[in-house]
CSV table of C-alpha atoms in Angstrom, one decimal:
chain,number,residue,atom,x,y,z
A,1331,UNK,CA,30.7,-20.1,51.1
A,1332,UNK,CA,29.5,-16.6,49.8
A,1333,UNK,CA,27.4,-15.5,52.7
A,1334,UNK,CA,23.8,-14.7,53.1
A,1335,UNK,CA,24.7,-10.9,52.4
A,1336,UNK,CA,26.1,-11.7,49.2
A,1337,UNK,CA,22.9,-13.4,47.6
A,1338,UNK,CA,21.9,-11.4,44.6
A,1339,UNK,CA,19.2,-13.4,42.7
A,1340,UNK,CA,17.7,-16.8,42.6
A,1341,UNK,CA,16.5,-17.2,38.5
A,1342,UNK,CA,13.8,-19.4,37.9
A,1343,UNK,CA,13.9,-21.1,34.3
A,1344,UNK,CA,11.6,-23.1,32.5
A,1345,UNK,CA,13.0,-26.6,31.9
A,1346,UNK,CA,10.5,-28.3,29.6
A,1347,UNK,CA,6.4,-28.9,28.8
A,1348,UNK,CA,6.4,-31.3,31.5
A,1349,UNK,CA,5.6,-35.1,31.8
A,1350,UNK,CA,2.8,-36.8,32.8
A,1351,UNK,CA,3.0,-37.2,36.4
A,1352,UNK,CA,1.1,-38.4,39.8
A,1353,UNK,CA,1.1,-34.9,40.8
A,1354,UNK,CA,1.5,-31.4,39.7
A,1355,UNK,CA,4.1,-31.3,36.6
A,1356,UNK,CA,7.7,-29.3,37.5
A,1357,UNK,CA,8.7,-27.5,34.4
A,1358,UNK,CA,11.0,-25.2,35.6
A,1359,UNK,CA,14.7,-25.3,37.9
A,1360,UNK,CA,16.6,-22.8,39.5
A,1361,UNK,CA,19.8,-21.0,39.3
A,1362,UNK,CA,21.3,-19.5,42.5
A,1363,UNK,CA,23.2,-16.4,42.2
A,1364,UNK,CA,25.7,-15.2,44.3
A,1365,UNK,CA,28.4,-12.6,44.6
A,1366,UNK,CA,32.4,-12.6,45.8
A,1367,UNK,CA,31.4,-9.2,47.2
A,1368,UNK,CA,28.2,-8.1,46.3
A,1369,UNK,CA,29.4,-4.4,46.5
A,1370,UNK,CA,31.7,-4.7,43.5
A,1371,UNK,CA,29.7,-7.2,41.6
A,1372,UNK,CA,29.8,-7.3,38.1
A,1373,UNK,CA,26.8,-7.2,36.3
A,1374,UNK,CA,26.2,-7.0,32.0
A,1375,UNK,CA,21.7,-6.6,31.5
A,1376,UNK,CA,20.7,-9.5,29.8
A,1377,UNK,CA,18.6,-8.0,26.5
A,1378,UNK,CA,16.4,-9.6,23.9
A,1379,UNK,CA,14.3,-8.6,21.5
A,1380,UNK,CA,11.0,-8.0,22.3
A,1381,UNK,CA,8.1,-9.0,20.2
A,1382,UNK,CA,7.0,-6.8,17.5
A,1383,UNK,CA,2.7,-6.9,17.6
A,1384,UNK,CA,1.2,-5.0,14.9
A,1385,UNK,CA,-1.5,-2.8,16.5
A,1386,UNK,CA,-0.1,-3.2,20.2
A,1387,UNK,CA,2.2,-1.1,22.2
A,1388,UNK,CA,4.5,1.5,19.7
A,1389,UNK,CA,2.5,-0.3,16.5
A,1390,UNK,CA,-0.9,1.1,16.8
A,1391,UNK,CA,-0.7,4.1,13.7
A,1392,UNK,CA,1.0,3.8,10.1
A,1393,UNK,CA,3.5,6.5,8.7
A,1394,UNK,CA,4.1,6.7,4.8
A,1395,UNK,CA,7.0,8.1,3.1
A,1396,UNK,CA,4.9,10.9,2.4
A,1397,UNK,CA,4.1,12.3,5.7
A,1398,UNK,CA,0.1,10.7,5.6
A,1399,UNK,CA,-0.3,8.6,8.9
A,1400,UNK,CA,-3.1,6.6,9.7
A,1401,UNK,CA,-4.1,3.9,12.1
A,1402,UNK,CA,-3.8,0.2,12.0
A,1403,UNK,CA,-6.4,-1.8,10.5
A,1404,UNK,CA,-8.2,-4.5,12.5
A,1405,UNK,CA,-7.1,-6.9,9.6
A,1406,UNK,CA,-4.1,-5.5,9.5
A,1407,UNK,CA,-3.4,-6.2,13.0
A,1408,UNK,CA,-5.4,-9.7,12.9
A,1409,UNK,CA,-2.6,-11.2,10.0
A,1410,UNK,CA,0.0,-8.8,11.1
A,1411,UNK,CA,0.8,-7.2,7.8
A,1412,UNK,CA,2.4,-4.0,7.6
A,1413,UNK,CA,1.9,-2.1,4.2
A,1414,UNK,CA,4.3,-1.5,1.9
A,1415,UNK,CA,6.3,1.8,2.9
A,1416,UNK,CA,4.8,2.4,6.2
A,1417,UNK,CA,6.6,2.6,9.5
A,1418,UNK,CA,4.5,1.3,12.5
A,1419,UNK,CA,4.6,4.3,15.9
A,1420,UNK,CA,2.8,5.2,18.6
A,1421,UNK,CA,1.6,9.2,18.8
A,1422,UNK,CA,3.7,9.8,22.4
A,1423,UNK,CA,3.4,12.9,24.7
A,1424,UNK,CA,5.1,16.3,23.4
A,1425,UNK,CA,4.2,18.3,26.4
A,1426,UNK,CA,5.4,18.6,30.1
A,1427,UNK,CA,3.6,19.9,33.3
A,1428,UNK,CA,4.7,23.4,34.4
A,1429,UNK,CA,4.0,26.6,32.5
A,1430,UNK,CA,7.0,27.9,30.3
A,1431,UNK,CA,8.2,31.8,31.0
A,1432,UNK,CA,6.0,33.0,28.2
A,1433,UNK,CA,4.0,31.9,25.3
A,1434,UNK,CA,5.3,29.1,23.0
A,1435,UNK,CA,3.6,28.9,20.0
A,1436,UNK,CA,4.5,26.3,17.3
A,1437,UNK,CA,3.0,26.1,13.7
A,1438,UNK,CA,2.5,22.5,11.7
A,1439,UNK,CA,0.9,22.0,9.0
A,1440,UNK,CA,-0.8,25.8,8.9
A,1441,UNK,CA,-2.2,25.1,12.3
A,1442,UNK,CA,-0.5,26.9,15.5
A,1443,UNK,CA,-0.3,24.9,19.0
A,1444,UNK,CA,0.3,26.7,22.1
A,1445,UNK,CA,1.5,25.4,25.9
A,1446,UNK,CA,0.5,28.4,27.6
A,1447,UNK,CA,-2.9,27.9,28.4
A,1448,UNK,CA,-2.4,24.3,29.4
A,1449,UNK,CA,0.0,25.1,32.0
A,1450,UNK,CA,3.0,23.1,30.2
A,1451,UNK,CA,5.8,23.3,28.2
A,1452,UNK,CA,6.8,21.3,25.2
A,1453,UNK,CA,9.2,18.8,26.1
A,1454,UNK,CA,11.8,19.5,23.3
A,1455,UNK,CA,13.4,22.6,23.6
A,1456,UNK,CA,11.7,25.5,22.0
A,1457,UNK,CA,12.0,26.6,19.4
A,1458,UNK,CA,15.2,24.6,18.2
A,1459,UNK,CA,14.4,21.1,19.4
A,1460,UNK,CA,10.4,21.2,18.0
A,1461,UNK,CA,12.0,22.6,14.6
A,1462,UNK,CA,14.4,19.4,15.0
A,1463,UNK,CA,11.4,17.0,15.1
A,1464,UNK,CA,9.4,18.8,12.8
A,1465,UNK,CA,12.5,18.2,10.3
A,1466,UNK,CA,13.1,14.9,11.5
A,1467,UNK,CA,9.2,14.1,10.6
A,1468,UNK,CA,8.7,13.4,14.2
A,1469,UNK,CA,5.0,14.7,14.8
A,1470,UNK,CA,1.9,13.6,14.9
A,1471,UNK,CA,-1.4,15.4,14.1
A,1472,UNK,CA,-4.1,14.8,16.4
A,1473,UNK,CA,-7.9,16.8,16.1
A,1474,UNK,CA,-6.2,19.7,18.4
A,1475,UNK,CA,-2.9,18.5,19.4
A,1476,UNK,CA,0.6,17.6,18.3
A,1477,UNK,CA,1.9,14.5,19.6
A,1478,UNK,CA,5.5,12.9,19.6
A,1479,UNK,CA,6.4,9.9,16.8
A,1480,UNK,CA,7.7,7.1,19.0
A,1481,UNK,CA,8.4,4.4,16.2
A,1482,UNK,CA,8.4,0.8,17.1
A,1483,UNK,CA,12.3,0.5,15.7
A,1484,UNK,CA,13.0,3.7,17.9
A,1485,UNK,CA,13.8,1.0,20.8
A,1486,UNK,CA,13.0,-2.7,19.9
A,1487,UNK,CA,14.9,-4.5,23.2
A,1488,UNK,CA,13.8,-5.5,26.6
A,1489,UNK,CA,15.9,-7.1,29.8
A,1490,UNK,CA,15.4,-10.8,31.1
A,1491,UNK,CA,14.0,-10.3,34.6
A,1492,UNK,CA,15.0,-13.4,37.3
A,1493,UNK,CA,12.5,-15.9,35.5
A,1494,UNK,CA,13.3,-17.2,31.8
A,1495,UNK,CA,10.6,-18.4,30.2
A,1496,UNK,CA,12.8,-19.0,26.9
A,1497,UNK,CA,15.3,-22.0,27.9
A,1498,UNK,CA,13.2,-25.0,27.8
A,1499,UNK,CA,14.1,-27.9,26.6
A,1500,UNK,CA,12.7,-30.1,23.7
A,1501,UNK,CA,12.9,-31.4,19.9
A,1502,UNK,CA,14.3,-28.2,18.7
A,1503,UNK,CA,17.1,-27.4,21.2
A,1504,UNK,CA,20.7,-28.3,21.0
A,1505,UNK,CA,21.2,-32.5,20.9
A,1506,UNK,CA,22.3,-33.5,24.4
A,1507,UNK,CA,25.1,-35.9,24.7
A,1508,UNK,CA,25.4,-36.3,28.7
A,1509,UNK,CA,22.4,-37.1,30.6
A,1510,UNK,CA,22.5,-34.1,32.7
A,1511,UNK,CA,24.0,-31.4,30.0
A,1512,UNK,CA,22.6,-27.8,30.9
A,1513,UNK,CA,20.6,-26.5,27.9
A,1514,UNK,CA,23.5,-23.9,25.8
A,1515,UNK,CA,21.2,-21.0,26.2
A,1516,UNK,CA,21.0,-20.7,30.2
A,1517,UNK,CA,24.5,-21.3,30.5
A,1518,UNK,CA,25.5,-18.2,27.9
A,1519,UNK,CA,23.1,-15.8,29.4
A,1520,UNK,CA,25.2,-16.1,32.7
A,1521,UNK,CA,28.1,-15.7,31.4
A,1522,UNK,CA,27.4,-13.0,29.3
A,1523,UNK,CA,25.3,-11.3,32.3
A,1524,UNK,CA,27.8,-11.9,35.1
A,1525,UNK,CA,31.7,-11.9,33.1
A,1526,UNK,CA,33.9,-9.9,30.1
A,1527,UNK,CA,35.9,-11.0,27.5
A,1528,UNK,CA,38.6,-12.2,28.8
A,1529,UNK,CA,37.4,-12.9,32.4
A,1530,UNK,CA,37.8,-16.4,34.0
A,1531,UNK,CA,35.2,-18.4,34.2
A,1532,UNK,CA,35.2,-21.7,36.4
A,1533,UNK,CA,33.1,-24.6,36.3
A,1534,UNK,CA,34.1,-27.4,38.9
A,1535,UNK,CA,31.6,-30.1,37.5
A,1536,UNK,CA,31.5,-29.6,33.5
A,1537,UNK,CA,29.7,-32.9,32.4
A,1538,UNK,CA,29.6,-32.2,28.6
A,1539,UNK,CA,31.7,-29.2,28.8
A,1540,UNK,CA,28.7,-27.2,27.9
A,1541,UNK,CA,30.8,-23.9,29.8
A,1542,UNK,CA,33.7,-24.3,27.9
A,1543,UNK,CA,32.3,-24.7,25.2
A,1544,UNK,CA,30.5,-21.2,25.6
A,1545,UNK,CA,32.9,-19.6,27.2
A,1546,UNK,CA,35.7,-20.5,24.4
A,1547,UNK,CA,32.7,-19.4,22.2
A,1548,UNK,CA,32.8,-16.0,23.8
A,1549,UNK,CA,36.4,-15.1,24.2
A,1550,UNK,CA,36.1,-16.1,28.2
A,1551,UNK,CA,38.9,-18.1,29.6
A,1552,UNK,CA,37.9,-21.5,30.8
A,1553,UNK,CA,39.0,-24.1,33.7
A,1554,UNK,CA,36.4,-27.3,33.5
A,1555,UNK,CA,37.1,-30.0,35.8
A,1556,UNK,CA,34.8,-33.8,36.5
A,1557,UNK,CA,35.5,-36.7,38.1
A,1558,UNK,CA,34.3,-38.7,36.0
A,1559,UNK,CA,36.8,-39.7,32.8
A,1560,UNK,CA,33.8,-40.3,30.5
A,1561,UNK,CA,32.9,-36.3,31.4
A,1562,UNK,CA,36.0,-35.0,30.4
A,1563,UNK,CA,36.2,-37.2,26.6
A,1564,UNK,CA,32.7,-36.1,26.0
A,1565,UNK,CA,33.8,-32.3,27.0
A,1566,UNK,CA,37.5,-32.9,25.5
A,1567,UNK,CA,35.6,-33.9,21.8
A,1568,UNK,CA,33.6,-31.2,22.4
A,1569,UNK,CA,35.6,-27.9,22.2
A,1570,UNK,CA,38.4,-29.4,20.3
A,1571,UNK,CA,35.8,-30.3,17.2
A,1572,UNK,CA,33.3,-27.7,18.0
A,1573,UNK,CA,33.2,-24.4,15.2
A,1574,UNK,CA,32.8,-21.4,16.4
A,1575,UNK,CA,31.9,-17.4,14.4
A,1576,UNK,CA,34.2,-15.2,13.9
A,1577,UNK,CA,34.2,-11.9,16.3
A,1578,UNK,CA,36.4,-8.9,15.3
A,1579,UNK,CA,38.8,-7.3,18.5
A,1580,UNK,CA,38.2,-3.9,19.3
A,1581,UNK,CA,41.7,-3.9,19.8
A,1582,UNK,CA,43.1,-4.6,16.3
A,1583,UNK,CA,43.2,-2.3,12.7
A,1584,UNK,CA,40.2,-4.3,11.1
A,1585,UNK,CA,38.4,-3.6,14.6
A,1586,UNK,CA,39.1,-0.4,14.4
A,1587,UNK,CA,38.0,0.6,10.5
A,1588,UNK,CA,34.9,-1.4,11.7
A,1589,UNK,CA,33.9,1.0,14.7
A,1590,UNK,CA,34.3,3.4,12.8
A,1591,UNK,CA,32.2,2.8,9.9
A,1592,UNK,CA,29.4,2.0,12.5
A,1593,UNK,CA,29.5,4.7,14.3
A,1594,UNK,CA,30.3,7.2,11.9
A,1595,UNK,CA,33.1,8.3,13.4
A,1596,UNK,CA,36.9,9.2,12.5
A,1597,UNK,CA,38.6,5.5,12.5
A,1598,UNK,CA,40.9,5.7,16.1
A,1599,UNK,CA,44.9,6.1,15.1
A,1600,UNK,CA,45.6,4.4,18.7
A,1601,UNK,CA,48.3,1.3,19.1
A,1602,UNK,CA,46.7,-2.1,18.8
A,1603,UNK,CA,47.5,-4.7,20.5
A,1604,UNK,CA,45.0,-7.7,20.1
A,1605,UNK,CA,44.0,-7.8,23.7
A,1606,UNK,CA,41.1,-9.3,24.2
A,1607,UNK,CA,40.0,-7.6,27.5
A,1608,UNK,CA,39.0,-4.8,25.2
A,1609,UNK,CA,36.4,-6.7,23.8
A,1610,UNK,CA,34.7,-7.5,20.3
A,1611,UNK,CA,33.0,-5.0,18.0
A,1612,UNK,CA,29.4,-5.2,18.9
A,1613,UNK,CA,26.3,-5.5,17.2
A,1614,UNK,CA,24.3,-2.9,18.6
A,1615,UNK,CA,20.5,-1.5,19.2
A,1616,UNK,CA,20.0,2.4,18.8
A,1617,UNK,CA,17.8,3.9,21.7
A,1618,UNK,CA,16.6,6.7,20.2
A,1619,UNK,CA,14.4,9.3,22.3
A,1620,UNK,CA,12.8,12.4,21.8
A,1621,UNK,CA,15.9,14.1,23.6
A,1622,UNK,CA,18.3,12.8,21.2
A,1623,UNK,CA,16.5,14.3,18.0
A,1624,UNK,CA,16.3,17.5,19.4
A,1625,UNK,CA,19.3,18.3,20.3
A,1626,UNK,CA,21.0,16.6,17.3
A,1627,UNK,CA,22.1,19.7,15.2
A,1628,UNK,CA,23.6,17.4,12.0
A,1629,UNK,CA,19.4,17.6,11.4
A,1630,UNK,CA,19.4,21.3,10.6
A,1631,UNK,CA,22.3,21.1,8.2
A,1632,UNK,CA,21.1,17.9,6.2
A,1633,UNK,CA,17.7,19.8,6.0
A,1634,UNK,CA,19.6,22.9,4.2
A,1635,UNK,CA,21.4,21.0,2.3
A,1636,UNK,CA,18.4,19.5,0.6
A,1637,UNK,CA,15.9,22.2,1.3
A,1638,UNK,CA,16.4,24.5,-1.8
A,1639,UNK,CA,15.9,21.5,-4.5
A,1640,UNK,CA,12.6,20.9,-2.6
A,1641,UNK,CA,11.1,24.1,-2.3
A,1642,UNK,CA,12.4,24.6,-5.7
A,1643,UNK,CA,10.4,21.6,-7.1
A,1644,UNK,CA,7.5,22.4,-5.3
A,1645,UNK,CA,7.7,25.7,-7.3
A,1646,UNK,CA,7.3,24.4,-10.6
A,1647,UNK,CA,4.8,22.5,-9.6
A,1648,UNK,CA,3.1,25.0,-8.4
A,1649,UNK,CA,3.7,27.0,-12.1
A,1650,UNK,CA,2.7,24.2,-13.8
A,1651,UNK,CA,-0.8,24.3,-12.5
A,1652,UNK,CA,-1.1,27.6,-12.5
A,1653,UNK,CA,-4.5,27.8,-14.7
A,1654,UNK,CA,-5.6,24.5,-14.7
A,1655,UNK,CA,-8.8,23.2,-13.1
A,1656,UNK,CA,-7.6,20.5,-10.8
A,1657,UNK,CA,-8.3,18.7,-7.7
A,1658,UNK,CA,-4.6,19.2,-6.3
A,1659,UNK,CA,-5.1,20.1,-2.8
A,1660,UNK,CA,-4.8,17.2,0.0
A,1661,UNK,CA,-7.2,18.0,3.2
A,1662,UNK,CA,-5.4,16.8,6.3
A,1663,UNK,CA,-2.6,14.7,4.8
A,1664,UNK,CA,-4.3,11.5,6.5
A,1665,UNK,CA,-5.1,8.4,5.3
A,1666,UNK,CA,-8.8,6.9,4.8
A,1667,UNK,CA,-7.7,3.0,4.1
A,1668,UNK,CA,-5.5,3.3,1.8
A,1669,UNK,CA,-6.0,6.3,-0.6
A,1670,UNK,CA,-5.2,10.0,-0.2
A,1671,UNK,CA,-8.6,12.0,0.1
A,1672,UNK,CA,-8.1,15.2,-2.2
A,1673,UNK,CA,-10.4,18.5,-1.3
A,1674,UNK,CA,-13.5,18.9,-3.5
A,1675,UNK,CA,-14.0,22.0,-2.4
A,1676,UNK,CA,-12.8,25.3,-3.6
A,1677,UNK,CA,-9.2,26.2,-1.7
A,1678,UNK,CA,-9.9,29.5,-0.8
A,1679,UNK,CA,-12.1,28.0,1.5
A,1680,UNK,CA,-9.5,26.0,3.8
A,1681,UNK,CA,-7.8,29.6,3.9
A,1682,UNK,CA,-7.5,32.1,6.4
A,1683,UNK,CA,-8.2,36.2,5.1
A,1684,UNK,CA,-5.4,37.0,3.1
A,1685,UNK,CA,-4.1,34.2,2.0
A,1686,UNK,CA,-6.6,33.8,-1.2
A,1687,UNK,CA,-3.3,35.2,-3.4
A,1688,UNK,CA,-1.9,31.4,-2.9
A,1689,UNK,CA,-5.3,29.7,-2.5
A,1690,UNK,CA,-4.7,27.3,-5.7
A,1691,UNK,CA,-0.9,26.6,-4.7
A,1692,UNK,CA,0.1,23.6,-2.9
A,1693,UNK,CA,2.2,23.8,0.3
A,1694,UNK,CA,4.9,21.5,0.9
A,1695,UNK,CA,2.7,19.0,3.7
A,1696,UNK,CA,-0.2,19.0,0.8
A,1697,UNK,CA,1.8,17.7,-2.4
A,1698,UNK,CA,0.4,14.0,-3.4
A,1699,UNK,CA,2.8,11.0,-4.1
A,1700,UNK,CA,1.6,10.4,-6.8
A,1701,UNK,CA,0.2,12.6,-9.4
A,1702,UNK,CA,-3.6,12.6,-10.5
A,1703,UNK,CA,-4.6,11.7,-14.1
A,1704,UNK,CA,-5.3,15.2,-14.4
A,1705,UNK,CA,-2.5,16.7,-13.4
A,1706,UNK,CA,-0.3,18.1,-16.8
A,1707,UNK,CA,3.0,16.7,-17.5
A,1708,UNK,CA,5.4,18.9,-16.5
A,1709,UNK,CA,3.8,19.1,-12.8
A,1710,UNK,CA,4.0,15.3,-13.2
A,1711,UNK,CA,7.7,15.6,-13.7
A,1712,UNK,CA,8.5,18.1,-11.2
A,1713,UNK,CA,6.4,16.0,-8.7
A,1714,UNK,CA,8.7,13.1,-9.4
A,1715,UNK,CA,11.5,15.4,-8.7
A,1716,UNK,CA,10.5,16.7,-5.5
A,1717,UNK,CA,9.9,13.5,-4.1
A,1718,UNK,CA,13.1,12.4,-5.3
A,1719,UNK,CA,14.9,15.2,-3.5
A,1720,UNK,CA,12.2,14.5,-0.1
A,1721,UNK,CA,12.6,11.2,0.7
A,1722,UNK,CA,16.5,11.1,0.1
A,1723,UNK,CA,16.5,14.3,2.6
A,1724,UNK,CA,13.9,12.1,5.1
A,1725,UNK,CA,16.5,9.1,4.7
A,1726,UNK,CA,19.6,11.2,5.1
A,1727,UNK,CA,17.6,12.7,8.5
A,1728,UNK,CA,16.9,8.8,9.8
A,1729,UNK,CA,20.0,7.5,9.4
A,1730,UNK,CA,21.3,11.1,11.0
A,1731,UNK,CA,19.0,10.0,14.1
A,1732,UNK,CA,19.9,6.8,14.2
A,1733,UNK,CA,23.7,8.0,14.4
A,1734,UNK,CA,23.3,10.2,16.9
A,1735,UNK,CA,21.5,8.5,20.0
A,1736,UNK,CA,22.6,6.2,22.4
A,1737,UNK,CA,22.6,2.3,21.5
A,1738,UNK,CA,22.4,-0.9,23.6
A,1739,UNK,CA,25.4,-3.3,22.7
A,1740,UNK,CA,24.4,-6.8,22.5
């Protein structure tokens, strides 16, 4: 019918566990895929969600609202518990191969990195795009290098591949009510992968009506067609009692105000028309990568905006200790379990020469979440202050990233 040139995939899917049998147990059928014209084929990646392990893949290390990071705990990873405001990421690669035209040094944390003598370049462009992910809280400290902060959210989808090991069969699937009806899941990934809203979708021997039933589910059109008049009843009852959600068109007001509150974008003043070739509004997946952050300039301005009230904070805090013997420097701003080390030692030994004028004041990576009992009240208010002031910057930044990057629609 198609021809051999126009064979595009033959999808093996799992059926069910099995039953006993005299010989080896078949558990799995196959779908044969073909094009009109495999040259203008149309073709929609299935996605899913891939697991989220804590302590594999982009889970390994812990981030806390306050900038400590540490890794993930073997019993944290056994029961898969993630601590209360911490963020699961992998420390990714910042640099690339081939030396830059000069020198590129970078400071964090009081500390300055280099490329040149590695023979790279930093893969963000410097200086703007490192300042960008410094900002956006996007580095990692390692013993002598700076790494990238790939969180596990950053990208959390995967595509099906040609076998589906998700489609079986059993107690908790869909009821059947025909003896041969095609398990609901197989049938939508198809269409989704292979048609558009709108699109016609033909199925010459419906059984249950298991196609139309998904396709009227999906905003496909739908011929069905069976010999057999008990076929057509059951498929009849089927779509004219099934319910189905609600989708919003693109291609209408509410549709519109809708994108547009997503996105974060001006609403569209274009003509509607309720055509449903346009398609739905989508629920959608950001993909956010180190590119996107830095060259996302709505980072810079949220960081002025909310800069002055920090550094101010920090300020009085800063006063307010002025004089007092306390333990208010943090060493590394990483995590041993889950407390916050402080330095026993004098501060003016962490220094470098000339810096002992501010050796007793805290810099801005250094200042504790919470206050120690030793700390005098009005540093204990203006530390409640700054943090107010940091963390709605960090989530303003976040939700900036998340804006600005492409998305998978699913």
């Amino acid at each position: 019918m198609f021809g051999e040139n126009n064979f595009v995939s033959l999808i093996t899917i799992q059926t069910t566990t099995g039953f006993k049998a005299d010989y080896i147990g078949n558990v799995s059928d196959f779908l044969l895929w073909y094009a009109k014209d495999k040259e203008i084929g149309k073709y929609r990646p299935p996605l899913y969600r891939k697991d989220f392990k804590l302590g594999e893949g982009n889970a390994r290390w812990l981030m806390f609202e306050d900038g400590s990071h540490r890794g993930v705990t073997a019993e944290e990873a056994r029961v898969r518990t993630v601590p209360e405001e911490a963020a699961p990421y992998q420390p990714d690669n910042l640099l690339s191969q081939g030396r830059a035209a000069g020198p590129q040094p970078f400071s964090f944390r009081g500390k300055s990195y280099d490329t040149w003598e590695k023979n790279s370049h930093w893969k963000a462009n410097f200086p703007v795009g490192m300042e960008r992910l410094l900002r956006a809280g996007r580095i990692h400290d390692a013993a002598n290098s700076i790494r990238f902060v790939r969180y596990h959210t950053d990208f959390q989808l995967g595509v099906h591949s040609n076998v589906w090991t998700d489609t079986s069969t059993g107690n908790f699937t869909a009821a059947k009510v025909f003896v041969v009806q095609t398990n609901e899941k197989i049938v939508q990934r198809c269409i989704l992968m292979a048609t558009d809203p709108g699109d016609l979708v033909l199925d010459p021997t419906c059984g249950s009506g298991t196609t139309a039933y998904v396709a009227e589910q999906w905003g496909r059109r739908w011929i069905t067609i069976d010999t057999s008049r008990v076929a057509l009843a059951l498929a009849r009852a089927r779509v004219m009692g099934a319910r189905y959600p609600y989708y919003l068109l693109a291609d209408s007001p509410e549709g519109q105000a809708k994108e547009a509150e997503i996105s974060r974008q001006p609403a569209s003043t274009q003509p509607t028309h309720g055509d449903i070739r346009q398609g739905f509004i989508y629920e959608r997946v950001p993909h956010i990568t180190l590119k996107s952050i830095a060259n996302n300039p709505e980072i810079d301005l949220i960081f002025d905006r909310f800069q002055p009230e920090v550094e101010d904070a920090l300020a009085e805090i800063n006063r307010s200790l002025s004089g007092h013997d306390v333990a208010h420097r943090v060493t590394t701003g990483v995590r041993k379990g889950e407390e916050i080390h402080f330095d026993a030692e004098p501060a003016e030994a962490a220094l470098p020469s000339g810096d002992a004028v501010r050796a007793n004041e805290l810099l801005e990576w250094e200042v504790p979440r919470k206050a120690p009992s030793d700390w005098p009240n009005a540093a204990a208010e203006a530390l409640e202050r700054f943090w107010n002031v940091r963390l709605t910057q960090k989530r303003d930044i976040q939700s900036s990233v998340a804006a600005h990057t492409d998305v998978e629609y699913l």
